[in-house]
Each structure stands twice: as C-alpha cells, then as structure tokens.
Amino acid sequence: KINWRGAAPASGPRGHSPCIARDPAAGQACCFLLLGLTVFANPEDCVTFGKGENAKKYLRTDDRVERVRRAHLNDLENIIPFLGIGLLYSLSGPDPSTAILHFRLFVGARIYHTIAYLTPLPQPNRALSFFVGYGVTLSMAYRLLKSKLYL
C-alpha cells in the first residue's frame, strides 16, 4: 500500500529505528558518565588511575551511573521483545496506518519512559509509559495471532 506521500509506509524495521539508535546511545552515556565521574565497578578498571589502596577510592557505585544503567537495562528488556514481535507483525501484512500507530506509540512511550527514569519524574509517569509500551507489544502480538491463527 502507498501512503499520502506516494511512498511505502514506514512500518517494519525502519519504524523501530529511533529505539534502536537510542539504545546504544544509552550504553555510551553510561560509559562516559563512569569515566567522567571516575567511578568503576570492577577492580581491573581502576588500575589506570592508581595502584593498590589508591585505586580502591575509585571502586564505588554512583547513584547517577546506576540510574543510567538501570534505564538502559530496562530498555533492553522492553525493546528486544518489541523488535521480535514487531518484525513478525510487519511481515503479517497489517494495515499500514495501524502498524504505524503501534510503532509510534511504542517509540514515544519508551522515549518518555527514559526521560521519566533519568529526570526522575514522580512514579506514575514511568509506570504509565511502561504500560503503554507493553500494551502496544501485547496488541501487536494479539493481532498477529488473530490474523494467523484466526482467533
């Protein structure tokens, strides 16, 4: 099907690109934050900054680094299942406008979830954005099963 611009709709792997591009960036942000704060979780990483007892002062955890790390892990836990289900959903031949709506809702929910996690915003924000993204994934899975198994 052709959209209003005369091109194929941005469903399938192209529709996931904001999440895919943002996920490695979160890992890099965690890395730069670790180096900028000279905070390390592993003793072998501290060797560059000192030896023996001097190196131990860099071996600690930092709340900001842990927050970025948890946000990144949360993204991995949610984006990978979405990519698998989204790919199968895209291959099942869904209505393009419905597929685009699913992809946009998920990407928006994940971006908002990351902002709510890193800022940090009060708790209902993060939970609601999680459930929107999870609901989108469940909706695509249901539509996929409905179209292929004739539920």
Short mmCIF file of N, CA and C in Angstrom, two decimals:
data_model
loop_
_atom_site.label_atom_id
_atom_site.label_comp_id
_atom_site.label_asym_id
_atom_site.label_seq_id
_atom_site.Cartn_x
_atom_site.Cartn_y
_atom_site.Cartn_z
N LYS A 1 0.84 -1.18 0.00
CA LYS A 1 0.00 0.00 0.00
C LYS A 1 0.88 1.24 0.00
N ILE A 2 0.35 2.31 -0.55
CA ILE A 2 1.09 3.56 -0.68
C ILE A 2 0.47 4.60 0.25
N ASN A 3 1.31 5.37 0.93
CA ASN A 3 0.78 6.40 1.81
C ASN A 3 0.55 7.70 1.05
N TRP A 4 0.17 8.76 1.75
CA TRP A 4 -0.22 10.02 1.10
C TRP A 4 0.94 10.69 0.39
N ARG A 5 2.19 10.34 0.73
CA ARG A 5 3.34 10.93 0.05
C ARG A 5 3.75 10.14 -1.18
N GLY A 6 3.06 9.04 -1.45
CA GLY A 6 3.39 8.23 -2.61
C GLY A 6 4.51 7.24 -2.34
N ALA A 7 4.78 6.99 -1.08
CA ALA A 7 5.85 6.05 -0.74
C ALA A 7 5.28 4.97 0.17
N ALA A 8 6.02 3.89 0.31
CA ALA A 8 5.60 2.82 1.19
C ALA A 8 5.65 3.32 2.63
N PRO A 9 4.75 2.85 3.49
CA PRO A 9 4.74 3.31 4.88
C PRO A 9 5.98 2.85 5.64
N ALA A 10 6.28 3.56 6.71
CA ALA A 10 7.48 3.27 7.49
C ALA A 10 7.20 2.22 8.55
N SER A 11 6.66 1.10 8.14
CA SER A 11 6.48 0.00 9.09
C SER A 11 7.65 -0.95 8.93
N GLY A 12 7.71 -1.92 9.79
CA GLY A 12 8.82 -2.87 9.72
C GLY A 12 10.04 -2.31 10.42
N PRO A 13 11.21 -2.79 10.06
CA PRO A 13 12.42 -2.39 10.77
C PRO A 13 12.68 -0.89 10.77
N ARG A 14 12.28 -0.16 9.72
CA ARG A 14 12.52 1.29 9.71
C ARG A 14 11.71 1.98 10.79
N GLY A 15 10.56 1.47 11.12
CA GLY A 15 9.73 2.07 12.15
C GLY A 15 10.33 1.96 13.54
N HIS A 16 11.25 1.01 13.73
CA HIS A 16 11.88 0.81 15.03
C HIS A 16 13.16 1.63 15.19
N SER A 17 13.62 2.32 14.17
CA SER A 17 14.95 2.92 14.19
C SER A 17 15.18 3.91 15.33
N PRO A 18 14.22 4.71 15.80
CA PRO A 18 14.54 5.59 16.94
C PRO A 18 14.91 4.81 18.19
N CYS A 19 14.25 3.70 18.46
CA CYS A 19 14.59 2.89 19.64
C CYS A 19 15.94 2.22 19.45
N ILE A 20 16.20 1.72 18.27
CA ILE A 20 17.47 1.04 18.01
C ILE A 20 18.62 2.03 18.11
N ALA A 21 18.44 3.24 17.62
CA ALA A 21 19.50 4.25 17.66
C ALA A 21 19.71 4.76 19.08
N ARG A 22 18.66 4.81 19.88
CA ARG A 22 18.76 5.35 21.23
C ARG A 22 19.38 4.35 22.19
N ASP A 23 19.19 3.06 21.97
CA ASP A 23 19.66 2.05 22.90
C ASP A 23 21.18 2.01 23.03
N PRO A 24 21.96 1.95 21.94
CA PRO A 24 23.41 2.02 22.11
C PRO A 24 23.86 3.36 22.69
N ALA A 25 23.13 4.41 22.41
CA ALA A 25 23.49 5.71 22.96
C ALA A 25 23.38 5.71 24.48
N ALA A 26 22.42 4.96 25.02
CA ALA A 26 22.29 4.86 26.48
C ALA A 26 23.49 4.14 27.07
N GLY A 27 23.98 3.11 26.40
CA GLY A 27 25.18 2.41 26.86
C GLY A 27 26.39 3.32 26.82
N GLN A 28 26.51 4.12 25.78
CA GLN A 28 27.62 5.06 25.67
C GLN A 28 27.52 6.15 26.74
N ALA A 29 26.32 6.61 27.03
CA ALA A 29 26.13 7.62 28.07
C ALA A 29 26.58 7.08 29.42
N CYS A 30 26.27 5.82 29.69
CA CYS A 30 26.69 5.19 30.94
C CYS A 30 28.21 5.12 31.01
N CYS A 31 28.83 4.78 29.90
CA CYS A 31 30.30 4.69 29.83
C CYS A 31 30.95 6.05 30.08
N PHE A 32 30.47 7.08 29.40
CA PHE A 32 31.04 8.42 29.57
C PHE A 32 30.81 8.95 30.98
N LEU A 33 29.67 8.63 31.56
CA LEU A 33 29.40 9.05 32.93
C LEU A 33 30.34 8.36 33.91
N LEU A 34 30.61 7.07 33.69
CA LEU A 34 31.57 6.35 34.53
C LEU A 34 32.94 6.99 34.46
N LEU A 35 33.40 7.29 33.25
CA LEU A 35 34.72 7.88 33.08
C LEU A 35 34.77 9.31 33.61
N GLY A 36 33.73 10.07 33.36
CA GLY A 36 33.70 11.46 33.81
C GLY A 36 33.70 11.59 35.33
N LEU A 37 33.05 10.66 36.00
CA LEU A 37 32.99 10.69 37.47
C LEU A 37 34.10 9.85 38.10
N THR A 38 34.90 9.19 37.26
CA THR A 38 35.93 8.23 37.70
C THR A 38 35.36 7.29 38.76
N VAL A 39 34.28 6.62 38.37
CA VAL A 39 33.61 5.63 39.20
C VAL A 39 33.67 4.32 38.44
N PHE A 40 34.14 3.28 39.11
CA PHE A 40 34.25 1.98 38.45
C PHE A 40 33.67 0.90 39.33
N ALA A 41 33.11 -0.12 38.71
CA ALA A 41 32.51 -1.23 39.44
C ALA A 41 33.46 -2.41 39.55
N ASN A 42 34.50 -2.46 38.69
CA ASN A 42 35.43 -3.59 38.65
C ASN A 42 36.83 -3.12 39.04
N PRO A 43 37.54 -3.90 39.85
CA PRO A 43 38.88 -3.50 40.28
C PRO A 43 39.87 -3.34 39.13
N GLU A 44 39.75 -4.16 38.11
CA GLU A 44 40.70 -4.07 36.99
C GLU A 44 40.56 -2.78 36.19
N ASP A 45 39.40 -2.13 36.28
CA ASP A 45 39.19 -0.87 35.57
C ASP A 45 39.87 0.31 36.28
N CYS A 46 40.16 0.15 37.57
CA CYS A 46 40.75 1.24 38.36
C CYS A 46 42.26 1.34 38.19
N VAL A 47 42.90 0.35 37.60
CA VAL A 47 44.36 0.29 37.52
C VAL A 47 44.93 1.53 36.83
N THR A 48 44.25 2.07 35.86
CA THR A 48 44.73 3.25 35.13
C THR A 48 44.87 4.46 36.05
N PHE A 49 44.04 4.54 37.08
CA PHE A 49 44.01 5.72 37.94
C PHE A 49 44.82 5.58 39.22
N GLY A 50 45.37 4.42 39.48
CA GLY A 50 46.19 4.25 40.68
C GLY A 50 46.46 2.79 40.95
N LYS A 51 47.35 2.56 41.89
CA LYS A 51 47.73 1.20 42.28
C LYS A 51 47.36 0.98 43.74
N GLY A 52 47.04 -0.25 44.08
CA GLY A 52 46.80 -0.65 45.47
C GLY A 52 45.67 0.11 46.12
N GLU A 53 45.97 0.70 47.28
CA GLU A 53 44.97 1.43 48.06
C GLU A 53 44.47 2.68 47.35
N ASN A 54 45.33 3.29 46.55
CA ASN A 54 44.95 4.49 45.80
C ASN A 54 43.86 4.17 44.77
N ALA A 55 43.90 2.97 44.20
CA ALA A 55 42.91 2.57 43.19
C ALA A 55 41.55 2.27 43.83
N LYS A 56 41.56 1.87 45.11
CA LYS A 56 40.30 1.49 45.75
C LYS A 56 39.32 2.65 45.91
N LYS A 57 39.84 3.88 45.94
CA LYS A 57 38.93 5.01 46.10
C LYS A 57 38.04 5.22 44.86
N TYR A 58 38.45 4.66 43.72
CA TYR A 58 37.65 4.76 42.50
C TYR A 58 36.66 3.60 42.37
N LEU A 59 36.81 2.60 43.20
CA LEU A 59 35.95 1.42 43.15
C LEU A 59 34.73 1.66 44.03
N ARG A 60 33.68 2.21 43.43
CA ARG A 60 32.47 2.53 44.17
C ARG A 60 31.29 2.62 43.20
N THR A 61 30.12 2.77 43.74
CA THR A 61 28.94 2.97 42.90
C THR A 61 28.49 4.42 43.03
N ASP A 62 27.86 4.89 41.99
CA ASP A 62 27.34 6.26 41.97
C ASP A 62 25.87 6.19 41.59
N ASP A 63 25.04 6.95 42.28
CA ASP A 63 23.59 6.90 42.02
C ASP A 63 23.25 7.29 40.59
N ARG A 64 23.95 8.28 40.05
CA ARG A 64 23.66 8.73 38.68
C ARG A 64 24.02 7.66 37.66
N VAL A 65 25.15 7.00 37.86
CA VAL A 65 25.57 5.93 36.96
C VAL A 65 24.59 4.75 37.05
N GLU A 66 24.20 4.41 38.25
CA GLU A 66 23.26 3.30 38.44
C GLU A 66 21.90 3.60 37.80
N ARG A 67 21.47 4.84 37.87
CA ARG A 67 20.19 5.22 37.25
C ARG A 67 20.26 5.06 35.74
N VAL A 68 21.35 5.50 35.13
CA VAL A 68 21.52 5.35 33.67
C VAL A 68 21.61 3.88 33.31
N ARG A 69 22.33 3.09 34.12
CA ARG A 69 22.48 1.67 33.85
C ARG A 69 21.13 0.95 33.94
N ARG A 70 20.34 1.28 34.96
CA ARG A 70 19.02 0.65 35.10
C ARG A 70 18.08 1.04 33.97
N ALA A 71 18.16 2.30 33.53
CA ALA A 71 17.33 2.73 32.39
C ALA A 71 17.72 1.97 31.13
N HIS A 72 19.02 1.77 30.93
CA HIS A 72 19.50 1.03 29.76
C HIS A 72 19.04 -0.43 29.82
N LEU A 73 19.15 -1.06 30.98
CA LEU A 73 18.69 -2.45 31.11
C LEU A 73 17.18 -2.55 30.90
N ASN A 74 16.45 -1.58 31.39
CA ASN A 74 15.01 -1.59 31.19
C ASN A 74 14.66 -1.46 29.71
N ASP A 75 15.41 -0.61 29.00
CA ASP A 75 15.20 -0.50 27.55
C ASP A 75 15.45 -1.83 26.86
N LEU A 76 16.54 -2.50 27.22
CA LEU A 76 16.85 -3.80 26.61
C LEU A 76 15.74 -4.81 26.87
N GLU A 77 15.22 -4.82 28.10
CA GLU A 77 14.17 -5.78 28.45
C GLU A 77 12.88 -5.53 27.69
N ASN A 78 12.64 -4.31 27.24
CA ASN A 78 11.38 -4.00 26.56
C ASN A 78 11.52 -3.87 25.06
N ILE A 79 12.64 -3.37 24.58
CA ILE A 79 12.79 -3.13 23.14
C ILE A 79 13.03 -4.43 22.38
N ILE A 80 13.80 -5.36 22.95
CA ILE A 80 14.10 -6.60 22.23
C ILE A 80 12.83 -7.42 21.96
N PRO A 81 11.94 -7.65 22.94
CA PRO A 81 10.69 -8.35 22.61
C PRO A 81 9.85 -7.59 21.58
N PHE A 82 9.84 -6.25 21.69
CA PHE A 82 9.08 -5.45 20.74
C PHE A 82 9.62 -5.63 19.32
N LEU A 83 10.93 -5.67 19.18
CA LEU A 83 11.51 -5.86 17.85
C LEU A 83 11.12 -7.20 17.25
N GLY A 84 11.16 -8.26 18.05
CA GLY A 84 10.77 -9.57 17.54
C GLY A 84 9.31 -9.63 17.15
N ILE A 85 8.44 -9.18 18.03
CA ILE A 85 7.01 -9.19 17.74
C ILE A 85 6.69 -8.20 16.62
N GLY A 86 7.35 -7.04 16.64
CA GLY A 86 7.12 -6.04 15.60
C GLY A 86 7.53 -6.53 14.21
N LEU A 87 8.62 -7.29 14.15
CA LEU A 87 9.04 -7.84 12.86
C LEU A 87 8.02 -8.84 12.34
N LEU A 88 7.60 -9.75 13.21
CA LEU A 88 6.58 -10.73 12.79
C LEU A 88 5.27 -10.04 12.43
N TYR A 89 4.91 -9.04 13.20
CA TYR A 89 3.70 -8.28 12.93
C TYR A 89 3.80 -7.59 11.57
N SER A 90 4.95 -6.99 11.28
CA SER A 90 5.15 -6.31 10.00
C SER A 90 5.06 -7.28 8.83
N LEU A 91 5.59 -8.48 9.03
CA LEU A 91 5.57 -9.49 7.97
C LEU A 91 4.19 -10.11 7.76
N SER A 92 3.29 -9.92 8.72
CA SER A 92 1.95 -10.50 8.60
C SER A 92 1.02 -9.66 7.71
N GLY A 93 1.51 -8.52 7.24
CA GLY A 93 0.70 -7.69 6.35
C GLY A 93 -0.39 -6.91 7.05
N PRO A 94 -0.08 -6.18 8.12
CA PRO A 94 -1.12 -5.42 8.82
C PRO A 94 -1.52 -4.18 8.03
N ASP A 95 -2.61 -3.56 8.45
CA ASP A 95 -3.00 -2.28 7.88
C ASP A 95 -1.89 -1.28 8.19
N PRO A 96 -1.35 -0.58 7.18
CA PRO A 96 -0.21 0.32 7.43
C PRO A 96 -0.47 1.40 8.48
N SER A 97 -1.67 1.97 8.50
CA SER A 97 -1.93 3.02 9.48
C SER A 97 -1.95 2.45 10.90
N THR A 98 -2.46 1.24 11.07
CA THR A 98 -2.46 0.60 12.38
C THR A 98 -1.04 0.26 12.81
N ALA A 99 -0.25 -0.25 11.88
CA ALA A 99 1.15 -0.59 12.20
C ALA A 99 1.93 0.65 12.59
N ILE A 100 1.77 1.72 11.84
CA ILE A 100 2.48 2.96 12.14
C ILE A 100 2.05 3.49 13.51
N LEU A 101 0.76 3.40 13.82
CA LEU A 101 0.28 3.83 15.13
C LEU A 101 0.94 3.02 16.24
N HIS A 102 1.00 1.69 16.07
CA HIS A 102 1.67 0.85 17.06
C HIS A 102 3.12 1.28 17.26
N PHE A 103 3.85 1.46 16.16
CA PHE A 103 5.27 1.78 16.26
C PHE A 103 5.49 3.15 16.88
N ARG A 104 4.70 4.11 16.50
CA ARG A 104 4.86 5.46 17.05
C ARG A 104 4.52 5.50 18.54
N LEU A 105 3.46 4.80 18.92
CA LEU A 105 3.09 4.76 20.34
C LEU A 105 4.21 4.12 21.17
N PHE A 106 4.77 3.03 20.67
CA PHE A 106 5.83 2.36 21.42
C PHE A 106 7.07 3.25 21.54
N VAL A 107 7.50 3.83 20.44
CA VAL A 107 8.69 4.67 20.47
C VAL A 107 8.46 5.88 21.39
N GLY A 108 7.31 6.51 21.30
CA GLY A 108 7.00 7.64 22.17
C GLY A 108 6.98 7.24 23.63
N ALA A 109 6.39 6.09 23.92
CA ALA A 109 6.31 5.61 25.31
C ALA A 109 7.71 5.31 25.86
N ARG A 110 8.58 4.70 25.04
CA ARG A 110 9.92 4.38 25.51
C ARG A 110 10.77 5.63 25.70
N ILE A 111 10.63 6.60 24.82
CA ILE A 111 11.39 7.85 24.99
C ILE A 111 10.91 8.56 26.25
N TYR A 112 9.61 8.62 26.45
CA TYR A 112 9.08 9.25 27.67
C TYR A 112 9.50 8.48 28.91
N HIS A 113 9.52 7.15 28.83
CA HIS A 113 9.94 6.33 29.97
C HIS A 113 11.39 6.64 30.33
N THR A 114 12.25 6.78 29.33
CA THR A 114 13.66 7.09 29.60
C THR A 114 13.80 8.47 30.23
N ILE A 115 13.05 9.44 29.72
CA ILE A 115 13.09 10.79 30.30
C ILE A 115 12.59 10.74 31.76
N ALA A 116 11.51 10.00 31.99
CA ALA A 116 10.96 9.88 33.34
C ALA A 116 11.93 9.15 34.26
N TYR A 117 12.70 8.22 33.73
CA TYR A 117 13.65 7.47 34.54
C TYR A 117 14.86 8.32 34.90
N LEU A 118 15.38 9.05 33.92
CA LEU A 118 16.61 9.80 34.14
C LEU A 118 16.40 11.13 34.85
N THR A 119 15.21 11.71 34.74
CA THR A 119 14.99 13.05 35.29
C THR A 119 15.05 13.09 36.82
N PRO A 120 14.60 12.33 37.67
CA PRO A 120 13.47 11.42 37.70
C PRO A 120 12.14 12.14 37.96
N LEU A 121 11.15 11.73 37.22
CA LEU A 121 9.80 12.26 37.41
C LEU A 121 9.07 11.41 38.45
N PRO A 122 8.02 11.93 39.06
CA PRO A 122 7.27 11.13 40.05
C PRO A 122 6.75 9.83 39.43
N GLN A 123 6.59 8.81 40.24
CA GLN A 123 6.34 7.45 39.78
C GLN A 123 5.18 7.21 38.84
N PRO A 124 4.06 7.79 38.91
CA PRO A 124 3.04 7.36 37.94
C PRO A 124 3.49 7.56 36.49
N ASN A 125 4.38 8.51 36.23
CA ASN A 125 4.84 8.77 34.87
C ASN A 125 5.54 7.57 34.26
N ARG A 126 6.49 7.03 34.99
CA ARG A 126 7.27 5.92 34.46
C ARG A 126 6.41 4.67 34.30
N ALA A 127 5.55 4.40 35.26
CA ALA A 127 4.69 3.22 35.19
C ALA A 127 3.72 3.32 34.02
N LEU A 128 3.12 4.48 33.84
CA LEU A 128 2.17 4.64 32.73
C LEU A 128 2.84 4.48 31.38
N SER A 129 4.04 5.05 31.23
CA SER A 129 4.73 4.90 29.94
C SER A 129 5.14 3.46 29.71
N PHE A 130 5.51 2.74 30.77
CA PHE A 130 5.82 1.32 30.63
C PHE A 130 4.60 0.55 30.15
N PHE A 131 3.45 0.79 30.78
CA PHE A 131 2.25 0.04 30.43
C PHE A 131 1.75 0.38 29.03
N VAL A 132 1.96 1.60 28.56
CA VAL A 132 1.59 1.94 27.18
C VAL A 132 2.45 1.12 26.22
N GLY A 133 3.77 1.09 26.44
CA GLY A 133 4.66 0.31 25.58
C GLY A 133 4.36 -1.18 25.63
N TYR A 134 4.11 -1.68 26.83
CA TYR A 134 3.79 -3.09 26.99
C TYR A 134 2.45 -3.42 26.33
N GLY A 135 1.48 -2.53 26.47
CA GLY A 135 0.18 -2.73 25.83
C GLY A 135 0.28 -2.76 24.31
N VAL A 136 1.15 -1.91 23.76
CA VAL A 136 1.36 -1.90 22.31
C VAL A 136 1.94 -3.24 21.86
N THR A 137 2.91 -3.75 22.60
CA THR A 137 3.51 -5.05 22.25
C THR A 137 2.47 -6.16 22.34
N LEU A 138 1.66 -6.15 23.39
CA LEU A 138 0.60 -7.15 23.52
C LEU A 138 -0.43 -7.01 22.40
N SER A 139 -0.77 -5.79 22.03
CA SER A 139 -1.73 -5.56 20.96
C SER A 139 -1.21 -6.12 19.64
N MET A 140 0.07 -5.89 19.35
CA MET A 140 0.64 -6.44 18.11
C MET A 140 0.66 -7.96 18.15
N ALA A 141 1.00 -8.54 19.31
CA ALA A 141 1.03 -10.00 19.44
C ALA A 141 -0.38 -10.57 19.24
N TYR A 142 -1.38 -9.93 19.83
CA TYR A 142 -2.76 -10.39 19.67
C TYR A 142 -3.20 -10.30 18.21
N ARG A 143 -2.92 -9.18 17.56
CA ARG A 143 -3.30 -9.02 16.16
C ARG A 143 -2.58 -10.02 15.26
N LEU A 144 -1.32 -10.32 15.60
CA LEU A 144 -0.56 -11.31 14.84
C LEU A 144 -1.18 -12.68 14.99
N LEU A 145 -1.48 -13.07 16.22
CA LEU A 145 -2.11 -14.37 16.46
C LEU A 145 -3.51 -14.43 15.84
N LYS A 146 -4.23 -13.34 15.93
CA LYS A 146 -5.59 -13.29 15.36
C LYS A 146 -5.57 -13.45 13.85
N SER A 147 -4.60 -12.81 13.20
CA SER A 147 -4.56 -12.88 11.74
C SER A 147 -4.04 -14.20 11.23
N LYS A 148 -3.14 -14.86 11.98
CA LYS A 148 -2.53 -16.11 11.50
C LYS A 148 -3.21 -17.35 12.04
N LEU A 149 -3.82 -17.25 13.21
CA LEU A 149 -4.48 -18.42 13.80
C LEU A 149 -6.00 -18.31 13.74
N TYR A 150 -6.47 -17.21 13.22
CA TYR A 150 -7.91 -16.96 13.05
C TYR A 150 -8.65 -17.11 14.37
N LEU A 151 -8.16 -16.41 15.40
CA LEU A 151 -8.80 -16.45 16.73
C LEU A 151 -10.11 -15.70 16.72
#
